[in-house]
PDB file of C-alpha atoms in Angstrom:
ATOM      1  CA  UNK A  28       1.039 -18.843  -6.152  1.00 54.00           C
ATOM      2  CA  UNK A  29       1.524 -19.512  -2.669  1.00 55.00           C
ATOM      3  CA  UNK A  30       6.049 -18.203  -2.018  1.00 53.00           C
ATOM      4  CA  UNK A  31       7.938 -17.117   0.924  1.00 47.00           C
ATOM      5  CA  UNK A  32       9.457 -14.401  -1.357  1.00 48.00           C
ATOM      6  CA  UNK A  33       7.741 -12.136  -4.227  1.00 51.00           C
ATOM      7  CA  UNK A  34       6.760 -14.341  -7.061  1.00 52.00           C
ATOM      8  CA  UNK A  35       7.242 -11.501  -9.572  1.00 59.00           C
ATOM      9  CA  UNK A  36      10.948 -10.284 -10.483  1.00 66.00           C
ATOM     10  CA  UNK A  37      10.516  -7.504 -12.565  1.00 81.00           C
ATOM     11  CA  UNK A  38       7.979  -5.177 -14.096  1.00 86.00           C
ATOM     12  CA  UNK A  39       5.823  -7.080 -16.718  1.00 89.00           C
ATOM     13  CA  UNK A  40       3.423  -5.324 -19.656  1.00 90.00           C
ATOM     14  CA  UNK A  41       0.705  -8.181 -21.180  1.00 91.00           C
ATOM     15  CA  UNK A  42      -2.081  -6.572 -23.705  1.00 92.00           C
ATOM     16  CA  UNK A  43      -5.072  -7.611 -24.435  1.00 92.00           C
ATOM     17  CA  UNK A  44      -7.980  -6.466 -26.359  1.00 92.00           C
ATOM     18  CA  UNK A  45     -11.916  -6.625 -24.688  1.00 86.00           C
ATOM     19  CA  UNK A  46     -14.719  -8.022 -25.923  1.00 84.00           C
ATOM     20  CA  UNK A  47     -15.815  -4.168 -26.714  1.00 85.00           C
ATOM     21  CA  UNK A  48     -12.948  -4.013 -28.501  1.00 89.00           C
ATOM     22  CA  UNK A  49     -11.647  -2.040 -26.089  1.00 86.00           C
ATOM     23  CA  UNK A  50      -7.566  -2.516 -25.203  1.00 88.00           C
ATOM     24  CA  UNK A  51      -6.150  -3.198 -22.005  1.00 90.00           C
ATOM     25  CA  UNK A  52      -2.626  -3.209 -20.577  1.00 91.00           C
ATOM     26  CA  UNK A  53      -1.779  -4.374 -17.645  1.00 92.00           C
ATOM     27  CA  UNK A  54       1.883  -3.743 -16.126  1.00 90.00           C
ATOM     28  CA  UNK A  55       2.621  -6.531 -13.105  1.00 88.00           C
ATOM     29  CA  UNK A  56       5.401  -5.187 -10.919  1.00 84.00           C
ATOM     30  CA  UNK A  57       7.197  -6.482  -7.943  1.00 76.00           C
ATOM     31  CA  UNK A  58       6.613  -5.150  -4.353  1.00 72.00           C
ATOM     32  CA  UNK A  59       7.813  -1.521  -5.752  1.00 65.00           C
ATOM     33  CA  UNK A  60       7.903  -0.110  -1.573  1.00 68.00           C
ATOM     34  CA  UNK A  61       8.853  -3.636  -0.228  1.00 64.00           C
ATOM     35  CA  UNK A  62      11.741  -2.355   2.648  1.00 59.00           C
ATOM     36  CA  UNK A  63      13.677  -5.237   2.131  1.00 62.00           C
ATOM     37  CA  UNK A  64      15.221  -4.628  -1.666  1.00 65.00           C
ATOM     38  CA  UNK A  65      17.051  -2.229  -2.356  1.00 71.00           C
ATOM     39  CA  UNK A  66      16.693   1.329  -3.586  1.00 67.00           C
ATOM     40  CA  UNK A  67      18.342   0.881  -6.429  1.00 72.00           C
ATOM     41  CA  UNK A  68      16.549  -2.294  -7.712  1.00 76.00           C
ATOM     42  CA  UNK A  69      13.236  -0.677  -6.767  1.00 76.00           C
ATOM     43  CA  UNK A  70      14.399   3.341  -8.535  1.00 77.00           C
ATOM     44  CA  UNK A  71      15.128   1.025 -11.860  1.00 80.00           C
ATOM     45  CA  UNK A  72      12.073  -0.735 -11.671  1.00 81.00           C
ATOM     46  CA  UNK A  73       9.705   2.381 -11.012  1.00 80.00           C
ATOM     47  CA  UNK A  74      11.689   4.014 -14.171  1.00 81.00           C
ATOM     48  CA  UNK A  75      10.468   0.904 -16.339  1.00 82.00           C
ATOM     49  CA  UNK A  76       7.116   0.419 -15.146  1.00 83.00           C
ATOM     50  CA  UNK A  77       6.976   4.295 -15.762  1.00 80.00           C
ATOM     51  CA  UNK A  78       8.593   4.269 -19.244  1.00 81.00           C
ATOM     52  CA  UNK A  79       5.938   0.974 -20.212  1.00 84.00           C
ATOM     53  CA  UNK A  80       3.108   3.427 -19.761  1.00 82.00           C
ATOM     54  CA  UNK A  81       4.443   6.705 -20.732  1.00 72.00           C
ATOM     55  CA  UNK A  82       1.074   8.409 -21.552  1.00 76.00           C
ATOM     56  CA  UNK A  83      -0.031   6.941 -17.440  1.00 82.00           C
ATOM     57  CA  UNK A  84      -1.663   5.398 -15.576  1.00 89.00           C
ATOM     58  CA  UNK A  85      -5.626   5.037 -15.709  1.00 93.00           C
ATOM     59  CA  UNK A  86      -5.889   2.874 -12.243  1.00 94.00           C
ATOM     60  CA  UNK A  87      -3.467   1.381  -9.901  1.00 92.00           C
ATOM     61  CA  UNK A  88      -4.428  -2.413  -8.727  1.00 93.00           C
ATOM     62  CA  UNK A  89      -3.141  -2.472  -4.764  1.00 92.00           C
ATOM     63  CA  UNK A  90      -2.963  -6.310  -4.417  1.00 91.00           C
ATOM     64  CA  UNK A  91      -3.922  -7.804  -0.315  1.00 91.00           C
ATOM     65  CA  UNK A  92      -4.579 -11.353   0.450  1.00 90.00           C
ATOM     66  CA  UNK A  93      -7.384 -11.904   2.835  1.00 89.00           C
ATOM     67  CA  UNK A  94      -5.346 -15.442   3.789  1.00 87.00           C
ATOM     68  CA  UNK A  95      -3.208 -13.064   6.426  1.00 83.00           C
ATOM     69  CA  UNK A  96      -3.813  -9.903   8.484  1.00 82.00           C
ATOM     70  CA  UNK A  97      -3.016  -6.623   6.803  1.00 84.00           C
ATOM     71  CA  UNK A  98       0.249  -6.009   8.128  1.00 81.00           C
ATOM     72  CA  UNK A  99       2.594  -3.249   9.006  1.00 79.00           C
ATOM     73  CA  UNK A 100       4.836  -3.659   6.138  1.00 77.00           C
ATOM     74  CA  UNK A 101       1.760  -3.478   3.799  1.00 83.00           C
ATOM     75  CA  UNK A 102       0.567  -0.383   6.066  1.00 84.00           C
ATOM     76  CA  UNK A 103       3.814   1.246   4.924  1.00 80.00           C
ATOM     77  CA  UNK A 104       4.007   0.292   1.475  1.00 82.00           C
ATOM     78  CA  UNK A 105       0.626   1.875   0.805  1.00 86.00           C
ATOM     79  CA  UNK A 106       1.543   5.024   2.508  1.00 84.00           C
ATOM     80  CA  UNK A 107       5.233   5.128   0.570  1.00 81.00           C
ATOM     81  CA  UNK A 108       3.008   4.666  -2.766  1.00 84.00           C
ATOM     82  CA  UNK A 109       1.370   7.955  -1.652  1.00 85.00           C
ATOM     83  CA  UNK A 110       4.239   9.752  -0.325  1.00 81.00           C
ATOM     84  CA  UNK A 111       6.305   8.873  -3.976  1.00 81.00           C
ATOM     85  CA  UNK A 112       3.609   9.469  -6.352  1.00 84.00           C
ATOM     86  CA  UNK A 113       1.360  12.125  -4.394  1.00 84.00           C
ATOM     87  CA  UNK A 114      -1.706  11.847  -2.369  1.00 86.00           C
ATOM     88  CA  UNK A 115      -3.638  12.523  -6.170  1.00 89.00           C
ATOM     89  CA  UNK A 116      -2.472   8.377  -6.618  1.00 90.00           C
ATOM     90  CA  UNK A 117      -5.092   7.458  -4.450  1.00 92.00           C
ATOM     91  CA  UNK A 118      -7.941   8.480  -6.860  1.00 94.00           C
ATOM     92  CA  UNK A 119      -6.721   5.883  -9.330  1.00 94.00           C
ATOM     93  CA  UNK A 120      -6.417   3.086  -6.279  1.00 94.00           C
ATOM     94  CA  UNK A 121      -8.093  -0.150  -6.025  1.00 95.00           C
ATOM     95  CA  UNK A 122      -7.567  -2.666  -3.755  1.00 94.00           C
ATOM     96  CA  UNK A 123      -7.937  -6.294  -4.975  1.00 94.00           C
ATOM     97  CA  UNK A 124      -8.142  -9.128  -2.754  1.00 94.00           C
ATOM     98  CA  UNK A 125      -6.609 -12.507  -3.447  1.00 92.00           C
ATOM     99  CA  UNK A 126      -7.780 -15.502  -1.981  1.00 91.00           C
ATOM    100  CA  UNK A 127     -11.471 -15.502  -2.290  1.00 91.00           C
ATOM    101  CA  UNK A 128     -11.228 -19.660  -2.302  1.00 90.00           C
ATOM    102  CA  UNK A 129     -10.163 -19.489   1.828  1.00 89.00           C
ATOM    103  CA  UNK A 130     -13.344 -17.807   2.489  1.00 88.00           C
ATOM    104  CA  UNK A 131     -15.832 -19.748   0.413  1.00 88.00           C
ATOM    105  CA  UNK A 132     -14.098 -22.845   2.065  1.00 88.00           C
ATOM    106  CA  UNK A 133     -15.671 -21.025   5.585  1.00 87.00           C
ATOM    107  CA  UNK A 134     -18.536 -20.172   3.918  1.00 88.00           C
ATOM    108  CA  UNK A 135     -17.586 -16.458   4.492  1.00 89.00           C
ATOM    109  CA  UNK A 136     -18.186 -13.122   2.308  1.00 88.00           C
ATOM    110  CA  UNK A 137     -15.550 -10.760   2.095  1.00 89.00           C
ATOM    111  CA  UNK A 138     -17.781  -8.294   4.241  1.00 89.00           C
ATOM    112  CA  UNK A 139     -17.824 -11.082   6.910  1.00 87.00           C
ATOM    113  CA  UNK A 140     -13.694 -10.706   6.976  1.00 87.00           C
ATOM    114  CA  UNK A 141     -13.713  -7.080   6.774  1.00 88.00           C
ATOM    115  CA  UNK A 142     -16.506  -6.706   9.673  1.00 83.00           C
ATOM    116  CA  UNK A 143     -14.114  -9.030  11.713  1.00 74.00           C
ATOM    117  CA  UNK A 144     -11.828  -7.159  13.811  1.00 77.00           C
ATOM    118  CA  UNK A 145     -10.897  -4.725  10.666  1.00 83.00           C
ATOM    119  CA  UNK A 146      -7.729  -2.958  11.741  1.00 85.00           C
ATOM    120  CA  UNK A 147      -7.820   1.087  11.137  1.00 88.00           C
ATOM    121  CA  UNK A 148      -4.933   0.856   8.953  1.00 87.00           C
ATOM    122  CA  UNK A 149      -6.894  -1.306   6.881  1.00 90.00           C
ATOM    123  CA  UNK A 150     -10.173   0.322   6.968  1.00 90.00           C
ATOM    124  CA  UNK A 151      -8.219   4.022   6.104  1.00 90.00           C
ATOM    125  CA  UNK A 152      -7.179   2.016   3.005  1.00 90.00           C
ATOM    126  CA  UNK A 153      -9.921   1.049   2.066  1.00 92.00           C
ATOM    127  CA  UNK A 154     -11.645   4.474   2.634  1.00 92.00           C
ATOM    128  CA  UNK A 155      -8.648   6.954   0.865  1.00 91.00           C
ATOM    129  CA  UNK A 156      -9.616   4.340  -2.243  1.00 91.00           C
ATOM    130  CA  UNK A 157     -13.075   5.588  -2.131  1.00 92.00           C
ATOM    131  CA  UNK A 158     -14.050   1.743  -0.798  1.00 93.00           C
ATOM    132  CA  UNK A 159     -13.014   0.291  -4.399  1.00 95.00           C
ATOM    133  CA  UNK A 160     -12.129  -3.373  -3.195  1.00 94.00           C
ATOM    134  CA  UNK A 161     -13.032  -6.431  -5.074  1.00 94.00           C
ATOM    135  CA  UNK A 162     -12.367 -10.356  -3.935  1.00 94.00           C
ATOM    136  CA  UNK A 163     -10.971 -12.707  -6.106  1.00 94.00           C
ATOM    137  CA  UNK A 164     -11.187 -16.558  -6.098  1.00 92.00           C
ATOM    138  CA  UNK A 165      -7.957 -17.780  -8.148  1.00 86.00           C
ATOM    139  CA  UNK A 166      -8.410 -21.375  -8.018  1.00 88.00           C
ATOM    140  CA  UNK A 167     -11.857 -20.937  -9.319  1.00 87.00           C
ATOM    141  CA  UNK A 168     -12.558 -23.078 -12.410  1.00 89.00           C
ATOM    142  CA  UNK A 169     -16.404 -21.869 -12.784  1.00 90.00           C
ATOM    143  CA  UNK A 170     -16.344 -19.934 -15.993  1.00 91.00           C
ATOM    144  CA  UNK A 171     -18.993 -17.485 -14.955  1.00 91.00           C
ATOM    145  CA  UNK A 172     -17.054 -16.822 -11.775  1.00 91.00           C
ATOM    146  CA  UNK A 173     -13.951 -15.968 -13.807  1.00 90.00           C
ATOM    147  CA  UNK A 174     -16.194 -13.416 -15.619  1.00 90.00           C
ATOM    148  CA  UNK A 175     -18.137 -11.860 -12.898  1.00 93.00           C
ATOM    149  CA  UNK A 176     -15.182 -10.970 -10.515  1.00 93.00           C
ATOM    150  CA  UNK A 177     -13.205  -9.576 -13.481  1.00 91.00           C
ATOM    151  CA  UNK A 178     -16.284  -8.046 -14.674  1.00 92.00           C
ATOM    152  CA  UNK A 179     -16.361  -6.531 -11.034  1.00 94.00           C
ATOM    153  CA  UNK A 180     -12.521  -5.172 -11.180  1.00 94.00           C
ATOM    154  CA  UNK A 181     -12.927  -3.723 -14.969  1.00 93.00           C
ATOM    155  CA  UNK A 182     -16.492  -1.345 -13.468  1.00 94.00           C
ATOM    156  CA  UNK A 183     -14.184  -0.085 -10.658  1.00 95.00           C
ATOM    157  CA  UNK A 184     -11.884   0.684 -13.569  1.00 94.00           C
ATOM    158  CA  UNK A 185     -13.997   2.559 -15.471  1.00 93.00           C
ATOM    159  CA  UNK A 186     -15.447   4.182 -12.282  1.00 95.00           C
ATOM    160  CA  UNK A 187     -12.474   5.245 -11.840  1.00 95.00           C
ATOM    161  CA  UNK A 188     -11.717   6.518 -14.791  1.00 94.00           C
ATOM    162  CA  UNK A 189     -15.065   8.280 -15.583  1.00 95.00           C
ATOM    163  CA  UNK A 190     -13.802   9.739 -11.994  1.00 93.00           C
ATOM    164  CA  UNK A 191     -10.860  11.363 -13.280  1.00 94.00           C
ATOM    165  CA  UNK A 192     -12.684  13.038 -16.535  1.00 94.00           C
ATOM    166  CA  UNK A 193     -10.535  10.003 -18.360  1.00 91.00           C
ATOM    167  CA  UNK A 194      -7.436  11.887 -17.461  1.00 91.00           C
ATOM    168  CA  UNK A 195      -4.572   9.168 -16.729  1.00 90.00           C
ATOM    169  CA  UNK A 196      -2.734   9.671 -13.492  1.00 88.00           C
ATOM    170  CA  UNK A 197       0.792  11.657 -14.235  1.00 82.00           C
ATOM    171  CA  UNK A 198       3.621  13.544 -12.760  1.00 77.00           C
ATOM    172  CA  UNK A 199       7.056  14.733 -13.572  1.00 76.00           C
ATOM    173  CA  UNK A 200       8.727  10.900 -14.050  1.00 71.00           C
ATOM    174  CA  UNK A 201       5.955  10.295 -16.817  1.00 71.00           C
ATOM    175  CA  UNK A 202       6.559  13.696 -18.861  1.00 73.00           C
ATOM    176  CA  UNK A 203      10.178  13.459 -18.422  1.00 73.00           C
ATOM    177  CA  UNK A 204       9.977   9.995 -19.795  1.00 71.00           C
ATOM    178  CA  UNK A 205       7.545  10.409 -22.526  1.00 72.00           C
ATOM    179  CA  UNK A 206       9.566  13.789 -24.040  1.00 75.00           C
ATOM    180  CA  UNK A 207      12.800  11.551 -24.148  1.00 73.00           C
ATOM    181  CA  UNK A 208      11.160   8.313 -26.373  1.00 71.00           C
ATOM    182  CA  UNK A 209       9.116  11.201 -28.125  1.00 72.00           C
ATOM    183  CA  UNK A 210      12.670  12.833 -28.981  1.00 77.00           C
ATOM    184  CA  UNK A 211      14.198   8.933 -29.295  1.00 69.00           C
ATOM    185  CA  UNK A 212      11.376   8.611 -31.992  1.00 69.00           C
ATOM    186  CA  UNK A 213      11.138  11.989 -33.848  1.00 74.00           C
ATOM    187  CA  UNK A 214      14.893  11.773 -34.250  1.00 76.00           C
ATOM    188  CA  UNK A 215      15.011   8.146 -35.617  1.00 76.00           C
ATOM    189  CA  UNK A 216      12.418   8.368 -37.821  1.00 77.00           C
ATOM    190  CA  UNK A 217      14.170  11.822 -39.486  1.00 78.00           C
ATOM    191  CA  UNK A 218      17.370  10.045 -40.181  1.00 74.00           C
ATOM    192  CA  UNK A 219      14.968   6.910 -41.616  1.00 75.00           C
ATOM    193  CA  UNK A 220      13.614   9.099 -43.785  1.00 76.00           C
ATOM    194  CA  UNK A 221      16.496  11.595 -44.958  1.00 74.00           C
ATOM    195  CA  UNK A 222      18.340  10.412 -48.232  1.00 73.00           C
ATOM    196  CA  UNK A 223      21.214  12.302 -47.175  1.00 71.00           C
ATOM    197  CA  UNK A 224      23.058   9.805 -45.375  1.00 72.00           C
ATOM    198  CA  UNK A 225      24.792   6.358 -45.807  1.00 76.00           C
ATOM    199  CA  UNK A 226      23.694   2.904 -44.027  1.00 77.00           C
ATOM    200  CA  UNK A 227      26.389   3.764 -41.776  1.00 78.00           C
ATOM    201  CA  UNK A 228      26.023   6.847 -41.097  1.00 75.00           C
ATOM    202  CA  UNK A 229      22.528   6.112 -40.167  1.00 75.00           C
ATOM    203  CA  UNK A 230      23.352   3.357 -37.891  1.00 80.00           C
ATOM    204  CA  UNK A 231      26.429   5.275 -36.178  1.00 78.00           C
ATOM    205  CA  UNK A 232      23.313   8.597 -35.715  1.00 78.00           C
ATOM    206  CA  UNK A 233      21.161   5.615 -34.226  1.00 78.00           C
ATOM    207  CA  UNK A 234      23.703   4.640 -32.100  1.00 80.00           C
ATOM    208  CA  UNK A 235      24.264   8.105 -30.587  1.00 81.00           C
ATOM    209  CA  UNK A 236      20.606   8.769 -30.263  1.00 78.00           C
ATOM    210  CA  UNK A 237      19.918   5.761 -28.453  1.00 77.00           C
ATOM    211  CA  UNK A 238      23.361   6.507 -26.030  1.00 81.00           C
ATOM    212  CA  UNK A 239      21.870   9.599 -25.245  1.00 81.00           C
ATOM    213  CA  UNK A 240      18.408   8.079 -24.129  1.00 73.00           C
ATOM    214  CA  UNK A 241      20.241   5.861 -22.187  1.00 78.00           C
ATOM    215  CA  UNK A 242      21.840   8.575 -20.233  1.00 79.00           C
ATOM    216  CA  UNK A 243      18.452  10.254 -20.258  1.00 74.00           C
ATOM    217  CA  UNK A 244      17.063   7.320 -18.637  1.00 75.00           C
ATOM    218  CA  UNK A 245      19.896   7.143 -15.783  1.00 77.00           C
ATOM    219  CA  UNK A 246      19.415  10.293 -15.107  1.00 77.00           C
ATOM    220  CA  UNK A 247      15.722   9.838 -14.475  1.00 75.00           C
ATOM    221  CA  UNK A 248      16.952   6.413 -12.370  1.00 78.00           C
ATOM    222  CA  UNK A 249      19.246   8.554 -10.394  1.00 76.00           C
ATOM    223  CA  UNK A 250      16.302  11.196  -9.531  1.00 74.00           C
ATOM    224  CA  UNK A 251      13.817   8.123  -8.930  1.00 75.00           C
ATOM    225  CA  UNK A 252      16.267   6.733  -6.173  1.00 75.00           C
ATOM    226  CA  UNK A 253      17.196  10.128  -4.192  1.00 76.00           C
ATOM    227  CA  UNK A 254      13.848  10.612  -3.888  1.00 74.00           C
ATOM    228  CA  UNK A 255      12.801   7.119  -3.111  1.00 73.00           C
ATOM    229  CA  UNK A 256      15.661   6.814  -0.362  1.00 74.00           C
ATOM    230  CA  UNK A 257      14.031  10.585   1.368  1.00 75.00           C
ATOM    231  CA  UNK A 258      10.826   8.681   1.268  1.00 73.00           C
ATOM    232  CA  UNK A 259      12.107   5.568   2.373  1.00 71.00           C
ATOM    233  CA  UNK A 260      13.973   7.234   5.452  1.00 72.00           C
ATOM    234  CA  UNK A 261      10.296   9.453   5.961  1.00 72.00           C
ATOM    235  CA  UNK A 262       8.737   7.095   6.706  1.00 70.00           C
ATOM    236  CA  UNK A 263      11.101   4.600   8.214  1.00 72.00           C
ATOM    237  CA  UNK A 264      11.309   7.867  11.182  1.00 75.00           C
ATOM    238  CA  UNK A 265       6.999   8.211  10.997  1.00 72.00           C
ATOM    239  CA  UNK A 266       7.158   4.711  11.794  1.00 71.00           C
ATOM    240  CA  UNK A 267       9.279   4.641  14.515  1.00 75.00           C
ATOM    241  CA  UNK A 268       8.118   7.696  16.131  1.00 77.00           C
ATOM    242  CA  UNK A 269       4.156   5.955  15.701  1.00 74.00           C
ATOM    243  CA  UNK A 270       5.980   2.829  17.401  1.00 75.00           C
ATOM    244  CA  UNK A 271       7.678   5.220  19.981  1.00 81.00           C
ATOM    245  CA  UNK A 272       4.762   6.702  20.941  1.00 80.00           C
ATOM    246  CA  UNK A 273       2.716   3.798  20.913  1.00 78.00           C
ATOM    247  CA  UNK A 274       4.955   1.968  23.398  1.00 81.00           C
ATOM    248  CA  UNK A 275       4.873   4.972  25.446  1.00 84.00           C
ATOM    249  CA  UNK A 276       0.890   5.121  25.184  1.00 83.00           C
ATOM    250  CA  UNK A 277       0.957   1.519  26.211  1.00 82.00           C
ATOM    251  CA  UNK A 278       3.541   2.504  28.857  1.00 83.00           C
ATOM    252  CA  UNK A 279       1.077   4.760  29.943  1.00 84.00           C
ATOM    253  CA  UNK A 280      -1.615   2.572  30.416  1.00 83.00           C
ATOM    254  CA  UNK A 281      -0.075   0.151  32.207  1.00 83.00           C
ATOM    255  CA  UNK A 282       1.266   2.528  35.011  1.00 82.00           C
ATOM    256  CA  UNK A 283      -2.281   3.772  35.717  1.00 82.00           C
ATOM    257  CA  UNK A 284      -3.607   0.115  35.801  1.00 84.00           C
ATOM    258  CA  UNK A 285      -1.024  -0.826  38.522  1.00 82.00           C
ATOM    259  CA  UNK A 286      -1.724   2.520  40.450  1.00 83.00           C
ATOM    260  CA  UNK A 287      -5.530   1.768  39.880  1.00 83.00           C
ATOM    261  CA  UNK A 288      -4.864  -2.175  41.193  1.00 82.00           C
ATOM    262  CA  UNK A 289      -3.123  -0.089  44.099  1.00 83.00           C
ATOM    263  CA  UNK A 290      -5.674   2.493  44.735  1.00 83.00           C
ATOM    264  CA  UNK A 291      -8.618  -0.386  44.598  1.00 86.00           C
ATOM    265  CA  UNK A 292      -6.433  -2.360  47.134  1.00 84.00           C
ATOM    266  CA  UNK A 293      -5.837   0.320  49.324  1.00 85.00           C
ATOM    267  CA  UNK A 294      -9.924   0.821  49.533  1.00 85.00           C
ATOM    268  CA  UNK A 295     -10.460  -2.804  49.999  1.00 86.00           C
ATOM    269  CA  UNK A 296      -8.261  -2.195  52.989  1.00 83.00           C
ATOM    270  CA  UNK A 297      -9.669   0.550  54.611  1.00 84.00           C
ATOM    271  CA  UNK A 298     -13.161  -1.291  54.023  1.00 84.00           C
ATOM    272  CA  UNK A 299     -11.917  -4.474  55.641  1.00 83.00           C
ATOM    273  CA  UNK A 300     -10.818  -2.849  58.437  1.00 84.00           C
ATOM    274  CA  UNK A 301     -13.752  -0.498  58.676  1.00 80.00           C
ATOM    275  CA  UNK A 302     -15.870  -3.631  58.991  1.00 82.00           C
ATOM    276  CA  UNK A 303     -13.717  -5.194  61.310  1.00 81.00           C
ATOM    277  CA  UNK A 304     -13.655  -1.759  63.732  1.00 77.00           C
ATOM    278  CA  UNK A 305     -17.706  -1.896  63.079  1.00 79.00           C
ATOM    279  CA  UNK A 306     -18.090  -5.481  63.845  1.00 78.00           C
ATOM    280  CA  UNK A 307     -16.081  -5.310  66.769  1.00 78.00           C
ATOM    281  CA  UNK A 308     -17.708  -1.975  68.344  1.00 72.00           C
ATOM    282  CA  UNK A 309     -21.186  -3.850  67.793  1.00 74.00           C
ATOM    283  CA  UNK A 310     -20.269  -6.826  69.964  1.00 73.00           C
ATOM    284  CA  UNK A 311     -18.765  -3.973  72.842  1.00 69.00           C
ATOM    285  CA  UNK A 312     -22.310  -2.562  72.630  1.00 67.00           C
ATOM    286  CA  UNK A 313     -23.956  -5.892  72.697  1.00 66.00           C
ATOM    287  CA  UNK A 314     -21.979  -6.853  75.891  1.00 66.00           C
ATOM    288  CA  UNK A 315     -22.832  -3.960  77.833  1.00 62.00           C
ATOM    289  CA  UNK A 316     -19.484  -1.472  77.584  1.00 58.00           C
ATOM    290  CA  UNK A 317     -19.161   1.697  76.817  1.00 55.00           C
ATOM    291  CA  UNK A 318     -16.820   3.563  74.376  1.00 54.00           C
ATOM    292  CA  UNK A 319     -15.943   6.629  73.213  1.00 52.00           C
ATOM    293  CA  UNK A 320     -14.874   7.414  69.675  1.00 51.00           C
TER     294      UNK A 320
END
C-alpha cells in the first residue's frame, strides 16, 4: 500500500506449501538499514528475523518501486545489507520491483524504465545481483498474471539456489542462534522425558532454561547493534566523503567552465579587434596611404 512511513512494523514469518509440494517461508521485515530508526529497534529486529530462519537464508527479496527514482537512502541501505552480512549476501539477492500497474498504465516494459536514464547506483545493483530483477503488478486481478510474475520470482529462487549448491546463506548470528534453541530444545525435551522430577520441578528447570536463552539472545542483540552502529557510522563517513568529493568534483567543473567562458571571451576579443585593425588598414590602403607595421 501506498504510506509516507514503512507499512511493515516488525519482522513477519507466513508458510506456505507449493503446488510441488514444496514449502516456502517467507519472513517480511521492516526497512532493516532504514537511517532513520534506531539501532536498537533495527539490532532486535535483525536478531528475530535471524532466529525465524535459524538454518538461513536461501534468497534475500531486495524490494524497489519503479513509481520513484532509486534513491540515495536505498543506495545506502543496499550497501549496509552488504557491509552487515558480507559481500557473499549478494549471491542470494534479488531485486523485486513493485509497481508494475504505473508502467502498463504508459504502456511501458520494465526494460523501457531501466533503459531510461538508469542511474549507476542502480545499474551496480542490479549487476552485484547477477541481473535477478523481476516486476510486479499488485493491483493486478488477472489470475494468470498473478501466476506468471510469481512464477518468475520462485525460477530466480531456485536459480539462485541451484547457484549456491542449495547451501542457505549463513554467518556467525545464524550458528550462534541456532546452537542456543538447539540447546533450548535438547534441554527441554530431557527434563520432558526424565521421570525423576516433579511438575514443579520441571516447570521451575523450564523456567531457568528459557531465562538463560533469553540472556543468550541479548547477548546476540547487544553484538547485532555494536556492529550495526560501526556499519552505520561506515558508511554514514563513505557517504559523506562520496558527497565531499562530489561537490568538490562539481566545484571543479564549474571553475574551469568560467575560466573557459573567460578564455573564449578573451579570443573573441582579440578577434574583434583583429578585424577591426584589418578592416581599418584595408580602407588606409584603399585611400592611397602608406603604413608601416
Amino acid at each position: 500500500m501506498s504510506s509516507s512511513a514503512g507499512v511493515t512494523s516488525t519482522c513477519e514469518l507466513q508458510t506456505t506449501v507449493l503446488q510441488d509440494g514444496k514449502m516456502l517461508s517467507v519472513i517480511d521485515t521492516p526497512g532493516l538499514f532504514d537511517f532513520s530508526a534506531e539501532p536498537e529497534f533495527i539490532g532486535k529486529e535483525i536478531v528475530k528475523c535471524i532466529n525465524m530462519a535459524k538454518d538461513g537464508i536461501h534468497a534475500v527479496l531486495v524490494v524497489l518501486s519503479v513509481r520513484s527514482r532509486f534513491s540515495r537512502e536505498e543506495e545506502a541501505a543496499v550497501q549496509s545489507l552488504r557491509k552487515f552480512f558480507g559481500s557473499k549476501i549478494s549471491d542470494y539477492m534479488i531485486v523485486v520491483f513493485t509497481g508494475g500497474d504505473d508502467l502498463e498504465e504508459n504502456d511501458e516494459t520494465l526494460e523501457d524504465y531501466l533503459g531510461r536514464d538508469c542511474p549507476e547506483p542502480l545499474k551496480d545493483t542490479l549487476e552485484m545481483c547477477g541481473d535477478r530483477y523481476v516486476l510486479f503488478n499488485n493491483k493486478t486481478k488477472d489470475e494468470s498474471q498473478k501466476s506468471a510474475q510469481l512464477d518468475i520470482l520462485l525460477s530466480l529462487v531456485n536459480e539462485v539456489v541451484d547457484k549456491n549448491d542449495g547451501k542457505p546463506y549463513t554467518d556467525k548470528l545464524f550458528v550462534e542462534l541456532k546452537k542456543g534453541a538447539m540447546k533450548l530444545h535438547d534441554q527441554t525435551a530431557e527434563v520432558n522425558s526424565s521421570e525423576g522430577y516433579s511438575e514443579q520441578e520441571i516447570s521451575v528447570l523450564k523456567q531457568q532454561f528459557n531465562k538463560s536463552y533469553e540472556e543468550h539472545l541479548k547477548r546476540i542483540t547487544e553484538m547485532v547493534e555494536s556492529k550495526l552502529k560501526e556499519t552505520t557510522q561506515r558508511l554514514e563517513q563513505q557517504l559523506a566523503e562520496e558527497q565531499a568529493a562530489r561537490l568538490k568534483a562539481e566545484a571543479n567543473a564549474q571553475a574551469a567552465q568560467v575560466k573557459s567562458d573567460d578564455e573564449i571571451r578573451q579570443l573573441r576579443e582579440h578577434l574583434e579587434r583583429a578585424q577591426r585593425e584589418t578592416e581599418e588598414l584595408r580602407k588606409q590602403a584603399v585611400s592611397g596611404k602608406c603604413s608601416i607595421l
